Amino acid sequence: MKALVFLNKKNDYSKKIVLFLRKKKFKIKIIWSGENYENLSKKIGSWKGDFIFHLSSYYKIPQKTLNKAKKLSINFHTALPKYPGRGGYSWALFNEDKYYGITVHKINNKIDNGKIIYVSKFIISNSESLDSLIQKTKFFQFVTFKKIINE
């Protein structure tokens, strides 16, 4: 199986995701997240394959790229569905939410708008800081990714 994978080098779990996919015999092309205005066409090139996986990347994937995935394009969004886009961590802490999580959804041409496949929730502790919530979320994103791929 071939996958196009959007990752962020600042996420400590990105390398683990790459190793996990290779262990599962995926042939992967990795797009490391940079600035939103970069020309993705050059980076993606003529890739065609089975899956697109988007994790902790700031890119909005163009429709013509989404059309190149034969099976599925999915995003592992680092927030619950009520917080699309960026800033979910801060909103959850500001609103004193009891839970946070990962939303796995199909990618369409809008931000964090596609059909939800799976939601993973975890408790926000009373002593949670922004940094600790970000780290906990990265861990749960990795665990959720492995669960979805294994299924």
C-alpha positions as a Markdown table, in Angstrom:
| # | Residue | x | y | z |
|---|---|---|---|---|
| 1 | Met | 0.0 | 0.0 | 0.0 |
| 2 | Lys | 1.2 | 3.5 | -0.8 |
| 3 | Ala | 0.5 | 6.5 | 1.5 |
| 4 | Leu | 1.2 | 10.2 | 1.4 |
| 5 | Val | 1.9 | 11.3 | 5.0 |
| 6 | Phe | 1.8 | 14.9 | 6.2 |
| 7 | Leu | 3.8 | 15.2 | 9.4 |
| 8 | Asn | 5.3 | 17.9 | 11.6 |
| 9 | Lys | 9.0 | 17.7 | 12.6 |
| 10 | Lys | 8.2 | 19.4 | 15.9 |
| 11 | Asn | 6.0 | 16.4 | 17.0 |
| 12 | Asp | 8.2 | 13.9 | 18.8 |
| 13 | Tyr | 5.9 | 11.1 | 17.6 |
| 14 | Ser | 6.4 | 11.8 | 13.9 |
| 15 | Lys | 9.4 | 9.5 | 13.6 |
| 16 | Lys | 7.5 | 6.8 | 15.5 |
| 17 | Ile | 4.6 | 7.1 | 13.0 |
| 18 | Val | 7.1 | 6.7 | 10.1 |
| 19 | Leu | 8.6 | 3.6 | 11.7 |
| 20 | Phe | 5.2 | 2.2 | 12.4 |
| 21 | Leu | 4.0 | 2.6 | 8.8 |
| 22 | Arg | 7.2 | 1.1 | 7.4 |
| 23 | Lys | 6.8 | -1.9 | 9.7 |
| 24 | Lys | 3.2 | -2.3 | 8.3 |
| 25 | Lys | 4.8 | -2.4 | 4.8 |
| 26 | Phe | 3.5 | 0.9 | 3.7 |
| 27 | Lys | 5.5 | 2.6 | 0.9 |
| 28 | Ile | 5.4 | 6.2 | 2.1 |
| 29 | Lys | 6.1 | 9.7 | 0.8 |
| 30 | Ile | 6.5 | 12.2 | 3.7 |
| 31 | Ile | 5.6 | 15.8 | 3.4 |
| 32 | Trp | 7.1 | 17.6 | 6.4 |
| 33 | Ser | 5.0 | 20.6 | 7.5 |
| 34 | Gly | 6.3 | 24.0 | 6.7 |
| 35 | Glu | 4.6 | 27.3 | 6.0 |
| 36 | Asn | 1.0 | 27.3 | 4.8 |
| 37 | Tyr | 1.8 | 29.2 | 1.7 |
| 38 | Glu | 4.4 | 26.7 | 0.3 |
| 39 | Asn | 3.8 | 25.2 | -3.1 |
| 40 | Leu | 2.6 | 21.7 | -2.2 |
| 41 | Ser | 2.5 | 20.6 | -5.9 |
| 42 | Lys | 6.3 | 20.6 | -6.1 |
| 43 | Lys | 6.6 | 18.6 | -2.9 |
| 44 | Ile | 3.9 | 16.1 | -3.8 |
| 45 | Gly | 4.9 | 15.7 | -7.4 |
| 46 | Ser | 3.3 | 12.9 | -9.3 |
| 47 | Trp | 2.4 | 10.8 | -6.2 |
| 48 | Lys | -0.6 | 8.6 | -6.5 |
| 49 | Gly | -1.5 | 5.9 | -4.0 |
| 50 | Asp | -4.0 | 4.4 | -1.6 |
| 51 | Phe | -4.1 | 6.7 | 1.4 |
| 52 | Ile | -3.3 | 10.2 | 2.6 |
| 53 | Phe | -2.7 | 10.6 | 6.4 |
| 54 | His | -2.5 | 14.1 | 7.8 |
| 55 | Leu | -1.1 | 14.5 | 11.4 |
| 56 | Ser | -0.1 | 17.8 | 13.1 |
| 57 | Ser | 0.6 | 19.5 | 9.8 |
| 58 | Tyr | -0.5 | 23.0 | 8.9 |
| 59 | Tyr | -1.2 | 22.2 | 5.3 |
| 60 | Lys | -4.7 | 22.4 | 3.8 |
| 61 | Ile | -4.4 | 19.6 | 1.2 |
| 62 | Pro | -5.6 | 20.7 | -2.3 |
| 63 | Gln | -8.6 | 18.8 | -3.8 |
| 64 | Lys | -6.5 | 17.6 | -6.7 |
| 65 | Thr | -4.1 | 15.9 | -4.3 |
| 66 | Leu | -7.0 | 14.3 | -2.3 |
| 67 | Asn | -8.3 | 12.9 | -5.6 |
| 68 | Lys | -5.0 | 11.0 | -6.0 |
| 69 | Ala | -5.8 | 8.7 | -3.0 |
| 70 | Lys | -7.7 | 5.6 | -4.2 |
| 71 | Lys | -9.0 | 4.5 | -0.9 |
| 72 | Leu | -9.1 | 7.2 | 1.9 |
| 73 | Ser | -7.7 | 10.5 | 3.0 |
| 74 | Ile | -7.9 | 11.0 | 6.8 |
| 75 | Asn | -6.9 | 13.7 | 9.3 |
| 76 | Phe | -6.0 | 13.0 | 12.9 |
| 77 | His | -7.1 | 16.3 | 14.3 |
| 78 | Thr | -5.7 | 17.2 | 17.8 |
| 79 | Ala | -9.0 | 18.3 | 19.3 |
| 80 | Leu | -12.5 | 17.2 | 19.8 |
| 81 | Pro | -15.0 | 18.0 | 17.0 |
| 82 | Lys | -16.1 | 21.2 | 18.8 |
| 83 | Tyr | -12.7 | 22.8 | 18.2 |
| 84 | Pro | -11.9 | 22.7 | 14.4 |
| 85 | Gly | -8.8 | 24.4 | 13.1 |
| 86 | Arg | -6.0 | 25.7 | 15.4 |
| 87 | Gly | -6.1 | 26.6 | 19.0 |
| 88 | Gly | -8.2 | 23.8 | 20.4 |
| 89 | Tyr | -5.8 | 23.3 | 23.3 |
| 90 | Ser | -6.2 | 26.9 | 24.5 |
| 91 | Trp | -9.9 | 26.9 | 24.0 |
| 92 | Ala | -10.3 | 23.7 | 26.0 |
| 93 | Leu | -8.3 | 25.1 | 28.9 |
| 94 | Phe | -10.0 | 28.5 | 28.7 |
| 95 | Asn | -13.4 | 26.8 | 28.8 |
| 96 | Glu | -12.3 | 24.5 | 31.6 |
| 97 | Asp | -13.3 | 21.4 | 29.6 |
| 98 | Lys | -13.2 | 18.1 | 31.4 |
| 99 | Tyr | -12.2 | 16.2 | 28.3 |
| 100 | Tyr | -9.9 | 16.7 | 25.3 |
| 101 | Gly | -9.0 | 14.3 | 22.5 |
| 102 | Ile | -8.4 | 13.3 | 18.9 |
| 103 | Thr | -10.9 | 13.5 | 16.1 |
| 104 | Val | -10.3 | 11.2 | 13.1 |
| 105 | His | -12.2 | 12.4 | 10.0 |
| 106 | Lys | -12.2 | 12.1 | 6.3 |
| 107 | Ile | -10.5 | 15.1 | 4.6 |
| 108 | Asn | -12.6 | 17.3 | 2.4 |
| 109 | Asn | -12.0 | 20.7 | 1.0 |
| 110 | Lys | -12.9 | 22.5 | 4.3 |
| 111 | Ile | -10.8 | 22.6 | 7.4 |
| 112 | Asp | -11.6 | 19.8 | 9.9 |
| 113 | Asn | -15.1 | 19.3 | 8.4 |
| 114 | Gly | -15.1 | 15.8 | 6.9 |
| 115 | Lys | -17.2 | 12.8 | 8.1 |
| 116 | Ile | -16.0 | 11.7 | 11.5 |
| 117 | Ile | -14.6 | 8.2 | 11.6 |
| 118 | Tyr | -13.5 | 8.0 | 15.3 |
| 119 | Val | -13.2 | 10.2 | 18.4 |
| 120 | Ser | -10.7 | 9.4 | 21.2 |
| 121 | Lys | -11.3 | 11.3 | 24.5 |
| 122 | Phe | -9.1 | 11.6 | 27.6 |
| 123 | Ile | -9.5 | 13.5 | 30.8 |
| 124 | Ile | -7.9 | 17.0 | 31.3 |
| 125 | Ser | -6.5 | 17.0 | 34.8 |
| 126 | Asn | -7.1 | 19.9 | 37.1 |
| 127 | Ser | -3.4 | 20.8 | 37.1 |
| 128 | Glu | -3.1 | 20.6 | 33.3 |
| 129 | Ser | -1.0 | 23.3 | 31.6 |
| 130 | Leu | -0.9 | 24.2 | 28.0 |
| 131 | Asp | 2.4 | 22.4 | 27.5 |
| 132 | Ser | 1.3 | 19.2 | 29.3 |
| 133 | Leu | -2.0 | 19.1 | 27.4 |
| 134 | Ile | -0.1 | 19.4 | 24.1 |
| 135 | Gln | 2.3 | 16.6 | 25.1 |
| 136 | Lys | -0.6 | 14.4 | 26.2 |
| 137 | Thr | -2.5 | 15.0 | 23.0 |
| 138 | Lys | 0.5 | 14.1 | 20.9 |
| 139 | Phe | 0.8 | 10.8 | 22.7 |
| 140 | Phe | -2.9 | 10.1 | 22.2 |
| 141 | Gln | -2.7 | 11.1 | 18.5 |
| 142 | Phe | 0.0 | 8.5 | 18.1 |
| 143 | Val | -2.0 | 5.8 | 20.0 |
| 144 | Thr | -5.1 | 6.7 | 18.0 |
| 145 | Phe | -3.2 | 6.6 | 14.7 |
| 146 | Lys | -1.9 | 3.1 | 15.4 |
| 147 | Lys | -5.4 | 1.9 | 16.4 |
| 148 | Ile | -7.0 | 3.2 | 13.2 |
| 149 | Ile | -4.2 | 1.7 | 11.0 |
| 150 | Asn | -4.4 | -1.6 | 12.7 |
| 151 | Glu | -8.1 | -1.8 | 12.2 |
